[in-house]
Amino acid sequence: MISIDKTKIDRPKVLNNTIWIEEQLLKIKDYEKPGNEIKNRYKHKEVKTALCKLYHNKCAYCEGKIPEGFSERIDHFRPKNGIGKGEDKIKNHKGYYWLAYEWTNLLPTCEKCNGIKSNKFPLENDNTRITDDLITEKFIVKDKFVFENFNINKLETEKRLLLNPEIDKIEEHLYFYPNGEIKHLTEKGKKLLKFMD
Ligand SMILES: [Zn+2]
């Protein structure tokens, strides 16, 4: 993982259509599993092309090469359809489905990392988790979605354990030896390496 500056590239136009996004979210927000209803616009060609360009066709997690024309492998950093699996599944949380089309929440991944990451989003302290109550969390104010609050840089009240190449200074957490080996410098770095292993 290396740090990436997403501000270098424009948000794809297809994700700027807040009228369409608002319509979708209003339609599904009261469903028991809104994530099941998410349409595929987040993996529109325009989005994939932008992410591949920004990441030089490499996986956001392991930096492995992503083959040309990768199909399903856009990771929602904050998962859109429930959080965790089995024993680790977070109860009473629908997942961060409202971030399904949020540019800052989308990362390109290789097939392997996409499978490992899945819908995991562990926190240091689960009491800090942002709930799926969009009004309490101010994602909806006066019946209107507040899209600027969707930017995941604003969600740092959550004590997340997973590093994000667009937010964290990766070199503070990981040390890269010239031979390609990686050593962790922090607990977060350690968790990431364990996660990728
Ligand atoms: Zn990968």
Coordinates of N, CA, C and O and ligand atoms in Angstrom, one line a residue:
M1 N 0.8 -1.2 0.0 CA 0.0 0.0 0.0 C 0.9 1.3 0.0 O 1.8 1.3 0.8
I2 N 0.6 2.2 -0.9 CA 1.2 3.5 -0.9 C 0.2 4.6 -0.9 O -0.9 4.4 -1.3
S3 N 0.6 5.8 -0.4 CA -0.3 6.9 -0.3 C -0.7 7.4 -1.7 O 0.1 7.5 -2.6
I4 N -1.9 7.7 -1.8 CA -2.5 8.2 -3.1 C -3.3 9.5 -2.9 O -4.0 9.6 -1.9
D5 N -3.1 10.5 -3.8 CA -3.8 11.8 -3.6 C -4.9 11.8 -4.6 O -4.8 12.0 -5.8
K6 N -6.1 11.6 -4.1 CA -7.3 11.5 -5.0 C -7.7 12.8 -5.5 O -8.5 12.9 -6.5
T7 N -7.3 13.9 -4.9 CA -7.7 15.2 -5.4 C -7.0 15.5 -6.7 O -7.3 16.5 -7.4
K8 N -6.0 14.7 -7.1 CA -5.3 14.9 -8.4 C -6.3 14.6 -9.6 O -5.9 14.9 -10.7
I9 N -7.4 14.0 -9.3 CA -8.2 13.5 -10.4 C -9.7 14.0 -10.1 O -10.1 14.0 -8.9
D10 N -10.4 14.4 -11.1 CA -11.8 14.8 -10.9 C -12.7 13.6 -10.6 O -12.5 12.5 -11.1
R11 N -13.7 13.9 -9.7 CA -14.7 12.9 -9.4 C -15.4 12.6 -10.7 O -15.9 13.5 -11.4
P12 N -15.6 11.3 -11.1 CA -16.3 11.0 -12.3 C -17.7 11.6 -12.4 O -18.4 11.6 -11.4
K13 N -18.0 12.1 -13.5 CA -19.3 12.8 -13.7 C -20.5 11.9 -13.3 O -21.5 12.4 -12.8
V14 N -20.3 10.7 -13.6 CA -21.4 9.7 -13.3 C -21.8 9.6 -11.8 O -22.9 9.3 -11.5
L15 N -20.8 10.0 -11.0 CA -21.0 10.0 -9.6 C -21.5 11.4 -9.0 O -21.7 11.5 -7.8
N16 N -21.5 12.3 -9.9 CA -21.9 13.7 -9.6 C -23.4 13.9 -9.7 O -23.9 15.0 -9.3
N17 N -24.1 12.9 -10.2 CA -25.6 13.1 -10.4 C -26.3 12.8 -9.1 O -26.8 11.8 -8.8
T18 N -26.3 13.9 -8.3 CA -26.9 13.7 -6.9 C -28.4 13.5 -7.0 O -29.0 12.9 -6.1
I19 N -29.0 14.0 -8.1 CA -30.5 13.8 -8.2 C -30.8 12.3 -8.3 O -31.6 11.7 -7.6
W20 N -30.0 11.6 -9.2 CA -30.2 10.2 -9.4 C -29.8 9.5 -8.1 O -30.6 8.6 -7.6
I21 N -28.8 9.8 -7.4 CA -28.3 9.1 -6.2 C -29.4 9.3 -5.1 O -29.8 8.4 -4.4
E22 N -29.9 10.5 -5.0 CA -30.9 10.8 -4.0 C -32.1 9.9 -4.2 O -32.7 9.3 -3.3
E23 N -32.5 9.8 -5.5 CA -33.7 9.0 -5.8 C -33.5 7.6 -5.4 O -34.3 6.9 -4.8
Q24 N -32.3 7.1 -5.7 CA -32.0 5.7 -5.4 C -32.0 5.4 -3.9 O -32.6 4.5 -3.4
L25 N -31.4 6.3 -3.1 CA -31.2 6.2 -1.7 C -32.6 6.3 -1.0 O -32.9 5.6 -0.1
L26 N -33.4 7.2 -1.5 CA -34.7 7.4 -0.9 C -35.6 6.1 -1.1 O -36.3 5.7 -0.2
K27 N -35.4 5.5 -2.3 CA -36.1 4.3 -2.6 C -35.8 3.2 -1.7 O -36.6 2.4 -1.3
I28 N -34.5 3.1 -1.3 CA -34.1 1.9 -0.6 C -33.8 2.0 0.9 O -33.6 1.1 1.6
K29 N -33.8 3.3 1.4 CA -33.2 3.5 2.7 C -34.0 2.8 3.9 O -33.4 2.5 4.9
D30 N -35.3 2.5 3.7 CA -36.0 1.9 4.8 C -36.1 0.4 4.6 O -36.7 -0.3 5.4
Y31 N -35.5 -0.1 3.6 CA -35.4 -1.6 3.4 C -34.6 -2.2 4.5 O -33.7 -1.6 5.0
E32 N -34.9 -3.5 4.7 CA -34.1 -4.2 5.8 C -32.7 -4.4 5.3 O -31.7 -4.3 6.1
K33 N -32.5 -4.7 4.0 CA -31.2 -4.8 3.4 C -31.0 -3.9 2.2 O -31.0 -4.4 1.1
P34 N -30.9 -2.6 2.5 CA -30.8 -1.7 1.3 C -29.6 -2.0 0.4 O -29.7 -1.8 -0.8
G35 N -28.5 -2.6 1.0 CA -27.4 -2.9 0.2 C -27.7 -3.8 -1.0 O -27.0 -3.8 -2.0
N36 N -28.7 -4.7 -0.8 CA -29.1 -5.6 -1.9 C -29.6 -4.9 -3.1 O -29.7 -5.5 -4.2
E37 N -30.1 -3.7 -2.9 CA -30.8 -3.0 -3.9 C -29.9 -2.0 -4.7 O -30.3 -1.3 -5.6
I38 N -28.6 -1.9 -4.3 CA -27.7 -0.9 -4.8 C -27.5 -1.2 -6.3 O -27.1 -2.3 -6.7
K39 N -27.7 -0.2 -7.2 CA -27.4 -0.4 -8.6 C -25.9 -0.2 -8.8 O -25.2 0.3 -8.1
N40 N -25.5 -0.8 -10.0 CA -24.1 -0.9 -10.3 C -23.4 0.4 -10.7 O -22.2 0.3 -11.2
R41 N -24.0 1.5 -10.6 CA -23.4 2.7 -11.2 C -21.9 3.0 -10.6 O -21.1 3.6 -11.3
Y42 N -21.7 2.5 -9.4 CA -20.4 2.8 -8.8 C -19.2 2.1 -9.6 O -18.1 2.4 -9.5
K43 N -19.6 1.1 -10.5 CA -18.6 0.5 -11.3 C -18.8 0.8 -12.8 O -18.4 0.0 -13.6
H44 N -19.3 1.9 -13.0 CA -19.4 2.4 -14.4 C -18.0 2.6 -15.0 O -17.1 2.8 -14.3
K45 N -17.9 2.4 -16.3 CA -16.6 2.5 -17.0 C -15.8 3.7 -16.6 O -14.6 3.7 -16.4
E46 N -16.6 4.8 -16.5 CA -15.9 6.1 -16.2 C -15.2 6.0 -14.8 O -14.1 6.6 -14.6
V47 N -15.9 5.4 -13.9 CA -15.3 5.2 -12.5 C -14.1 4.3 -12.6 O -13.0 4.7 -12.0
K48 N -14.2 3.2 -13.3 CA -13.1 2.3 -13.3 C -11.9 2.9 -14.0 O -10.7 2.8 -13.6
T49 N -12.1 3.6 -15.1 CA -11.0 4.3 -15.8 C -10.3 5.3 -15.0 O -9.1 5.3 -14.9
A50 N -11.1 6.1 -14.2 CA -10.5 7.1 -13.3 C -9.7 6.4 -12.2 O -8.5 6.8 -11.9
L51 N -10.2 5.3 -11.6 CA -9.5 4.7 -10.5 C -8.2 4.0 -11.1 O -7.1 4.0 -10.4
C52 N -8.3 3.4 -12.2 CA -7.1 2.7 -12.8 C -6.0 3.7 -13.1 O -4.9 3.4 -12.9
K53 N -6.4 4.9 -13.6 CA -5.5 5.9 -14.0 C -4.8 6.4 -12.7 O -3.5 6.5 -12.6
L54 N -5.5 6.7 -11.7 CA -5.0 7.2 -10.4 C -4.1 6.2 -9.7 O -3.0 6.6 -9.2
Y55 N -4.4 4.9 -9.8 CA -3.7 3.9 -9.1 C -2.7 3.1 -10.0 O -2.1 2.1 -9.7
H56 N -2.5 3.7 -11.3 CA -1.7 3.0 -12.3 C -2.0 1.5 -12.4 O -1.0 0.7 -12.4
N57 N -3.2 1.2 -12.5 CA -3.7 -0.2 -12.6 C -3.2 -1.1 -11.5 O -3.0 -2.3 -11.7
K58 N -3.1 -0.5 -10.3 CA -2.6 -1.4 -9.2 C -3.7 -1.4 -8.1 O -4.5 -0.5 -7.9
C59 N -3.7 -2.5 -7.4 CA -4.6 -2.7 -6.2 C -4.3 -1.7 -5.1 O -3.1 -1.5 -4.8
A60 N -5.3 -1.1 -4.6 CA -5.1 -0.1 -3.5 C -4.6 -0.7 -2.2 O -3.9 -0.1 -1.5
Y61 N -4.8 -2.0 -2.0 CA -4.3 -2.7 -0.8 C -2.9 -3.3 -1.0 O -2.0 -3.0 -0.2
C62 N -2.7 -4.2 -2.0 CA -1.5 -4.9 -2.1 C -0.5 -4.4 -3.2 O 0.6 -4.8 -3.3
E63 N -1.0 -3.4 -4.0 CA -0.3 -2.9 -5.2 C 0.0 -3.9 -6.2 O 0.8 -3.7 -7.1
G64 N -0.7 -5.0 -6.2 CA -0.6 -6.0 -7.3 C -1.3 -5.5 -8.5 O -2.2 -4.6 -8.4
K65 N -0.8 -5.9 -9.7 CA -1.3 -5.4 -10.9 C -2.7 -5.8 -11.1 O -3.1 -7.0 -10.9
I66 N -3.6 -4.9 -11.5 CA -5.0 -5.3 -11.9 C -5.1 -5.5 -13.4 O -4.7 -4.6 -14.1
P67 N -5.5 -6.6 -13.8 CA -5.6 -6.9 -15.3 C -6.5 -5.9 -15.9 O -7.5 -5.4 -15.3
E68 N -6.2 -5.6 -17.2 CA -7.0 -4.7 -18.0 C -8.5 -5.2 -18.0 O -8.7 -6.4 -18.1
G69 N -9.4 -4.2 -17.8 CA -10.8 -4.6 -17.9 C -11.4 -5.4 -16.7 O -12.3 -6.2 -16.8
F70 N -10.8 -5.1 -15.6 CA -11.3 -5.8 -14.4 C -12.7 -5.4 -14.2 O -13.2 -4.3 -14.4
S71 N -13.5 -6.4 -13.7 CA -14.9 -6.2 -13.8 C -15.6 -5.8 -12.4 O -15.9 -4.7 -12.2
E72 N -15.6 -6.7 -11.5 CA -16.4 -6.5 -10.3 C -15.6 -5.8 -9.2 O -16.1 -5.7 -8.1
R73 N -14.3 -5.6 -9.4 CA -13.5 -5.3 -8.3 C -13.3 -3.9 -7.9 O -12.2 -3.4 -7.9
I74 N -14.4 -3.3 -7.5 CA -14.2 -2.0 -6.9 C -14.7 -2.1 -5.4 O -15.7 -2.6 -5.2
D75 N -13.7 -1.8 -4.5 CA -14.0 -2.0 -3.1 C -14.7 -0.8 -2.6 O -14.3 0.3 -2.8
H76 N -15.8 -1.1 -1.8 CA -16.3 0.0 -1.0 C -15.6 0.0 0.4 O -15.7 -1.0 1.1
F77 N -14.7 1.0 0.6 CA -13.9 0.9 1.8 C -14.8 0.7 3.0 O -14.6 -0.1 3.8
R78 N -15.8 1.6 3.2 CA -16.9 1.3 4.1 C -17.9 0.5 3.4 O -18.5 1.0 2.5
P79 N -18.1 -0.8 3.8 CA -18.9 -1.7 3.1 C -20.4 -1.3 2.9 O -21.0 -0.7 3.9
K80 N -21.0 -1.5 1.8 CA -22.3 -1.0 1.5 C -23.4 -1.9 1.9 O -24.6 -1.6 1.9
N81 N -23.1 -3.2 2.2 CA -24.1 -4.2 2.4 C -23.8 -5.0 3.7 O -23.3 -6.1 3.6
G82 N -24.2 -4.5 4.8 CA -23.9 -5.1 6.1 C -22.4 -5.0 6.4 O -21.6 -4.6 5.6
I83 N -22.0 -5.3 7.7 CA -20.6 -5.1 8.1 C -20.2 -6.4 8.8 O -20.8 -6.8 9.8
G84 N -19.1 -7.1 8.2 CA -18.6 -8.3 8.8 C -19.4 -9.5 8.5 O -20.6 -9.4 8.0
K85 N -18.8 -10.7 8.8 CA -19.5 -11.9 8.5 C -19.5 -12.8 9.7 O -18.6 -12.7 10.6
G86 N -20.4 -13.7 9.8 CA -20.4 -14.8 10.9 C -20.4 -14.1 12.2 O -21.2 -13.2 12.5
E87 N -19.5 -14.6 13.1 CA -19.4 -14.1 14.5 C -19.1 -12.6 14.5 O -19.5 -11.9 15.5
D88 N -18.4 -12.1 13.5 CA -18.0 -10.7 13.5 C -19.0 -9.8 12.9 O -18.8 -8.6 12.8
K89 N -20.1 -10.3 12.5 CA -21.1 -9.5 11.9 C -21.6 -8.5 12.9 O -22.0 -8.8 14.0
I90 N -21.7 -7.2 12.5 CA -22.2 -6.1 13.3 C -23.7 -6.2 13.3 O -24.3 -6.1 12.2
K91 N -24.3 -6.3 14.5 CA -25.8 -6.4 14.5 C -26.4 -5.0 14.5 O -25.8 -4.1 14.8
N92 N -27.6 -5.0 14.0 CA -28.4 -3.7 14.0 C -27.7 -2.6 13.2 O -27.7 -1.5 13.5
H93 N -27.0 -3.0 12.1 CA -26.4 -2.1 11.2 C -26.6 -2.6 9.8 O -26.2 -3.7 9.5
K94 N -27.1 -1.8 8.9 CA -27.4 -2.2 7.5 C -26.1 -2.1 6.6 O -26.2 -2.5 5.5
G95 N -25.1 -1.6 7.2 CA -23.9 -1.3 6.3 C -24.0 0.2 5.9 O -25.0 0.8 6.0
Y96 N -22.9 0.7 5.3 CA -22.8 2.1 4.9 C -23.4 2.2 3.5 O -22.7 2.7 2.6
Y97 N -24.6 1.8 3.3 CA -25.1 1.7 1.9 C -25.2 3.1 1.2 O -25.1 3.2 0.0
W98 N -25.4 4.2 2.0 CA -25.5 5.5 1.4 C -24.2 6.0 0.8 O -24.1 7.0 0.1
L99 N -23.1 5.3 1.1 CA -21.8 5.6 0.5 C -21.5 4.8 -0.7 O -20.3 4.8 -1.2
A100 N -22.5 4.1 -1.3 CA -22.2 3.2 -2.4 C -21.7 4.0 -3.6 O -21.0 3.4 -4.4
Y101 N -22.1 5.2 -3.8 CA -21.7 6.0 -5.0 C -20.7 7.2 -4.6 O -20.6 8.1 -5.3
E102 N -20.2 7.1 -3.4 CA -19.3 8.1 -2.9 C -17.9 7.9 -3.4 O -17.2 6.9 -3.0
W103 N -17.4 8.8 -4.2 CA -16.1 8.7 -4.8 C -15.0 8.4 -3.8 O -14.1 7.6 -4.1
T104 N -15.0 9.1 -2.7 CA -13.9 8.9 -1.7 C -14.0 7.5 -1.0 O -13.0 7.1 -0.4
N105 N -15.1 6.8 -1.2 CA -15.3 5.5 -0.6 C -14.9 4.3 -1.5 O -15.0 3.2 -1.2
L106 N -14.5 4.7 -2.8 CA -14.3 3.6 -3.8 C -12.8 3.4 -4.0 O -12.1 4.4 -4.3
L107 N -12.3 2.2 -3.9 CA -10.9 1.8 -4.2 C -10.9 0.7 -5.2 O -11.7 -0.3 -5.1
P108 N -9.8 0.7 -6.1 CA -9.7 -0.4 -7.0 C -8.9 -1.5 -6.3 O -8.0 -1.3 -5.6
T109 N -9.4 -2.8 -6.5 CA -8.7 -3.9 -5.8 C -8.5 -5.0 -6.8 O -9.2 -5.2 -7.8
C110 N -7.5 -5.8 -6.4 CA -7.3 -7.1 -7.2 C -8.3 -8.1 -6.7 O -9.0 -7.8 -5.6
E111 N -8.5 -9.2 -7.4 CA -9.5 -10.1 -7.0 C -9.3 -10.7 -5.6 O -10.2 -10.8 -4.8
K112 N -8.0 -11.0 -5.3 CA -7.7 -11.6 -4.0 C -8.0 -10.6 -2.8 O -8.7 -11.0 -1.9
C113 N -7.6 -9.4 -2.9 CA -7.9 -8.4 -1.8 C -9.4 -8.1 -1.7 O -9.9 -7.9 -0.6
N114 N -10.0 -8.1 -2.9 CA -11.4 -7.8 -2.8 C -12.2 -8.9 -2.0 O -13.1 -8.7 -1.3
G115 N -11.7 -10.2 -2.2 CA -12.3 -11.3 -1.5 C -11.9 -11.2 0.0 O -12.8 -11.5 0.8
I116 N -10.7 -10.9 0.3 CA -10.2 -10.9 1.7 C -11.0 -9.7 2.4 O -11.5 -9.9 3.5
K117 N -11.0 -8.6 1.8 CA -11.6 -7.4 2.4 C -13.1 -7.6 2.6 O -13.6 -7.3 3.7
S118 N -13.7 -8.0 1.5 CA -15.2 -8.3 1.6 C -15.9 -7.1 2.3 O -15.6 -6.0 2.0
N119 N -16.8 -7.4 3.2 CA -17.5 -6.3 3.8 C -17.0 -6.1 5.3 O -17.7 -5.7 6.1
K120 N -15.7 -6.4 5.5 CA -15.1 -6.1 6.8 C -14.9 -4.6 7.0 O -14.4 -3.9 6.1
F121 N -15.1 -4.2 8.2 CA -14.7 -2.8 8.5 C -14.5 -2.7 10.0 O -15.3 -2.1 10.7
P122 N -13.4 -3.3 10.5 CA -13.2 -3.4 12.0 C -12.8 -2.0 12.5 O -12.1 -1.2 11.9
L123 N -13.2 -1.8 13.8 CA -12.9 -0.5 14.5 C -12.2 -0.9 15.8 O -12.4 -2.0 16.3
E124 N -11.4 0.0 16.2 CA -10.7 -0.1 17.5 C -11.7 -0.2 18.6 O -11.6 -0.9 19.6
N125 N -12.7 0.6 18.4 CA -13.7 0.7 19.5 C -15.1 0.8 18.8 O -15.4 1.8 18.1
D126 N -15.9 -0.2 18.9 CA -17.1 -0.2 18.2 C -18.1 0.9 18.6 O -19.1 1.2 17.9
N127 N -17.9 1.4 19.8 CA -18.8 2.5 20.2 C -18.7 3.8 19.3 O -19.5 4.6 19.4
T128 N -17.6 3.8 18.6 CA -17.4 5.0 17.7 C -18.0 4.8 16.4 O -18.0 5.7 15.5
R129 N -18.6 3.7 16.1 CA -19.2 3.4 14.8 C -20.3 4.3 14.4 O -21.2 4.6 15.2
I130 N -20.2 4.9 13.2 CA -21.3 5.7 12.7 C -22.5 4.8 12.4 O -22.4 3.7 11.8
T131 N -23.7 5.2 12.9 CA -24.8 4.3 12.8 C -25.5 4.5 11.4 O -25.0 5.3 10.6
D132 N -26.5 3.6 11.1 CA -27.1 3.8 9.8 C -28.4 4.6 9.9 O -29.2 4.6 9.1
D133 N -28.5 5.4 11.0 CA -29.6 6.4 11.2 C -29.1 7.7 10.5 O -28.4 8.5 11.1
L134 N -29.5 7.9 9.3 CA -29.0 9.0 8.5 C -29.3 10.4 9.0 O -28.6 11.3 8.8
I135 N -30.4 10.4 9.8 CA -30.8 11.8 10.3 C -30.0 12.1 11.5 O -29.4 13.2 11.6
T136 N -29.9 11.2 12.4 CA -29.0 11.4 13.6 C -27.6 11.7 13.2 O -26.9 12.6 13.8
E137 N -27.1 11.0 12.2 CA -25.7 11.2 11.8 C -25.5 12.4 10.8 O -24.5 12.6 10.3
K138 N -26.6 13.1 10.6 CA -26.6 14.4 9.8 C -26.2 14.1 8.3 O -25.7 15.0 7.6
F139 N -26.5 12.9 7.8 CA -26.4 12.7 6.4 C -27.7 13.1 5.7 O -27.7 13.3 4.5
I140 N -28.7 13.2 6.5 CA -30.0 13.9 6.0 C -30.3 15.0 7.0 O -30.4 14.8 8.2
V141 N -30.5 16.2 6.4 CA -30.9 17.3 7.2 C -32.1 18.0 6.5 O -32.0 18.3 5.3
K142 N -33.1 18.2 7.3 CA -34.3 18.8 6.7 C -34.8 18.1 5.4 O -35.0 18.7 4.4
D143 N -34.8 16.8 5.5 CA -35.3 15.9 4.4 C -34.4 15.9 3.2 O -34.8 15.5 2.1
K144 N -33.2 16.5 3.3 CA -32.3 16.6 2.1 C -31.0 15.8 2.5 O -30.4 16.0 3.6
F145 N -30.5 15.1 1.5 CA -29.2 14.4 1.7 C -28.1 15.5 1.7 O -28.1 16.4 0.9
V146 N -27.2 15.4 2.6 CA -26.1 16.4 2.7 C -24.9 15.7 2.1 O -24.1 15.0 2.9
F147 N -24.7 15.8 0.8 CA -23.7 14.9 0.2 C -22.3 15.3 0.6 O -21.4 14.5 0.6
E148 N -22.0 16.6 1.0 CA -20.7 16.9 1.4 C -20.2 16.1 2.6 O -19.1 15.8 2.8
N149 N -21.2 15.7 3.4 CA -20.9 14.9 4.6 C -20.6 13.4 4.3 O -20.2 12.7 5.2
F150 N -20.8 13.0 3.1 CA -20.5 11.7 2.6 C -19.0 11.4 2.4 O -18.6 10.3 2.4
N151 N -18.3 12.5 2.2 CA -16.8 12.4 2.0 C -16.2 11.7 3.2 O -16.4 12.1 4.4
I152 N -15.6 10.6 2.9 CA -15.1 9.7 4.1 C -14.0 10.4 4.9 O -13.7 9.9 6.0
N153 N -13.4 11.4 4.4 CA -12.4 12.1 5.2 C -13.1 12.8 6.4 O -12.4 13.1 7.4
K154 N -14.4 12.9 6.3 CA -15.2 13.6 7.4 C -15.7 12.5 8.4 O -16.4 12.9 9.4
L155 N -15.4 11.3 8.2 CA -15.9 10.2 9.1 C -14.9 9.7 10.0 O -15.0 8.6 10.5
E156 N -13.9 10.5 10.3 CA -12.7 10.0 11.1 C -13.0 10.0 12.6 O -12.1 9.7 13.4
T157 N -14.3 10.3 13.0 CA -14.6 10.0 14.4 C -14.6 8.5 14.7 O -14.5 8.1 15.8
E158 N -14.8 7.7 13.6 CA -14.7 6.3 13.8 C -13.3 5.9 13.9 O -12.4 6.3 13.2
K159 N -13.0 5.1 15.0 CA -11.6 4.6 15.2 C -11.4 3.4 14.3 O -11.4 2.3 14.8
R160 N -11.1 3.6 13.0 CA -11.0 2.4 12.1 C -9.6 1.8 12.3 O -8.6 2.4 12.6
L161 N -9.6 0.5 12.0 CA -8.3 -0.3 12.1 C -7.7 -0.4 10.7 O -6.5 -0.7 10.6
L162 N -8.5 -0.3 9.7 CA -8.0 -0.5 8.3 C -7.4 0.8 7.7 O -8.0 1.8 7.8
L163 N -6.1 0.6 7.3 CA -5.5 1.8 6.6 C -6.2 2.2 5.3 O -6.6 1.3 4.6
N164 N -6.2 3.4 5.0 CA -6.7 3.9 3.7 C -5.6 4.7 3.0 O -5.1 5.7 3.5
P165 N -5.3 4.2 1.8 CA -4.1 4.9 1.0 C -4.4 6.3 0.7 O -3.5 7.1 0.4
E166 N -5.7 6.8 0.8 CA -6.0 8.1 0.4 C -6.1 9.1 1.6 O -6.3 10.3 1.5
I167 N -6.1 8.5 2.8 CA -6.2 9.3 4.0 C -4.9 9.2 4.9 O -4.4 10.2 5.3
D168 N -4.5 8.0 5.1 CA -3.3 7.7 6.0 C -2.0 8.0 5.3 O -1.9 7.8 4.1
K169 N -1.0 8.5 6.1 CA 0.3 8.6 5.5 C 0.9 7.2 5.7 O 1.4 6.8 6.8
I170 N 0.9 6.4 4.7 CA 1.3 5.0 4.7 C 2.7 4.8 5.3 O 3.0 3.8 6.0
E171 N 3.6 5.7 4.9 CA 5.0 5.5 5.3 C 5.2 5.7 6.8 O 6.2 5.3 7.4
E172 N 4.2 6.2 7.5 CA 4.3 6.2 9.0 C 3.9 4.9 9.6 O 4.1 4.6 10.8
H173 N 3.2 4.0 8.8 CA 2.7 2.8 9.3 C 3.5 1.5 8.8 O 3.5 0.5 9.5
L174 N 4.1 1.7 7.6 CA 4.8 0.6 7.0 C 6.2 1.0 6.5 O 6.3 2.2 6.1
Y175 N 7.1 0.1 6.6 CA 8.5 0.4 6.1 C 8.7 -0.6 4.9 O 8.6 -1.8 5.1
F176 N 9.1 -0.1 3.8 CA 9.4 -0.9 2.6 C 10.9 -1.1 2.4 O 11.6 -0.1 2.2
Y177 N 11.4 -2.3 2.6 CA 12.8 -2.6 2.3 C 13.0 -2.7 0.8 O 12.1 -3.0 0.0
P178 N 14.3 -2.4 0.4 CA 14.5 -2.4 -1.1 C 14.2 -3.8 -1.7 O 13.9 -3.9 -2.9
N179 N 14.3 -4.9 -0.9 CA 14.1 -6.2 -1.5 C 12.6 -6.5 -1.6 O 12.2 -7.6 -1.9
G180 N 11.7 -5.5 -1.2 CA 10.3 -5.7 -1.4 C 9.6 -6.2 -0.1 O 8.4 -6.2 -0.1
E181 N 10.4 -6.5 0.9 CA 9.8 -6.9 2.2 C 9.2 -5.7 2.8 O 9.6 -4.6 2.7
I182 N 8.1 -5.9 3.6 CA 7.5 -4.8 4.3 C 7.4 -5.1 5.8 O 7.1 -6.2 6.2
K183 N 7.8 -4.1 6.6 CA 7.7 -4.2 8.0 C 6.7 -3.2 8.6 O 6.6 -2.1 8.0
H184 N 6.0 -3.6 9.6 CA 5.0 -2.7 10.2 C 5.7 -1.7 11.2 O 6.7 -2.1 11.9
L185 N 5.3 -0.5 11.3 CA 5.8 0.5 12.2 C 4.8 0.8 13.3 O 5.1 1.3 14.4
T186 N 3.5 0.5 13.1 CA 2.4 0.8 14.0 C 1.5 -0.4 14.1 O 1.6 -1.3 13.3
E187 N 0.6 -0.4 15.0 CA -0.4 -1.4 15.2 C -1.3 -1.5 14.0 O -1.6 -2.6 13.5
K188 N -1.6 -0.3 13.4 CA -2.5 -0.3 12.2 C -1.8 -1.0 11.0 O -2.4 -1.7 10.3
G189 N -0.5 -0.7 10.9 CA 0.3 -1.3 9.9 C 0.4 -2.8 10.0 O 0.2 -3.6 9.1
K190 N 0.5 -3.3 11.3 CA 0.6 -4.7 11.6 C -0.7 -5.4 11.2 O -0.7 -6.4 10.6
K191 N -1.8 -4.7 11.6 CA -3.1 -5.2 11.2 C -3.3 -5.4 9.7 O -3.9 -6.4 9.2
L192 N -2.8 -4.4 9.0 CA -3.0 -4.4 7.6 C -2.2 -5.6 7.0 O -2.7 -6.3 6.1
L193 N -1.0 -5.7 7.4 CA -0.1 -6.8 6.9 C -0.8 -8.2 7.2 O -0.8 -9.1 6.4
K194 N -1.3 -8.3 8.4 CA -1.9 -9.5 8.8 C -3.2 -9.8 7.9 O -3.4 -10.9 7.5
F195 N -3.8 -8.7 7.7 CA -5.1 -8.8 6.9 C -4.7 -9.2 5.4 O -5.5 -10.0 4.8
M196 N -3.6 -8.7 4.9 CA -3.3 -9.0 3.5 C -2.6 -10.4 3.4 O -2.6 -10.9 2.3
D197 N -2.2 -10.9 4.5 CA -1.4 -12.2 4.4 C -2.3 -13.4 3.9 O -3.3 -13.6 4.4
Ligands
ZN1 ZN -4.6 -6.7 -3.9

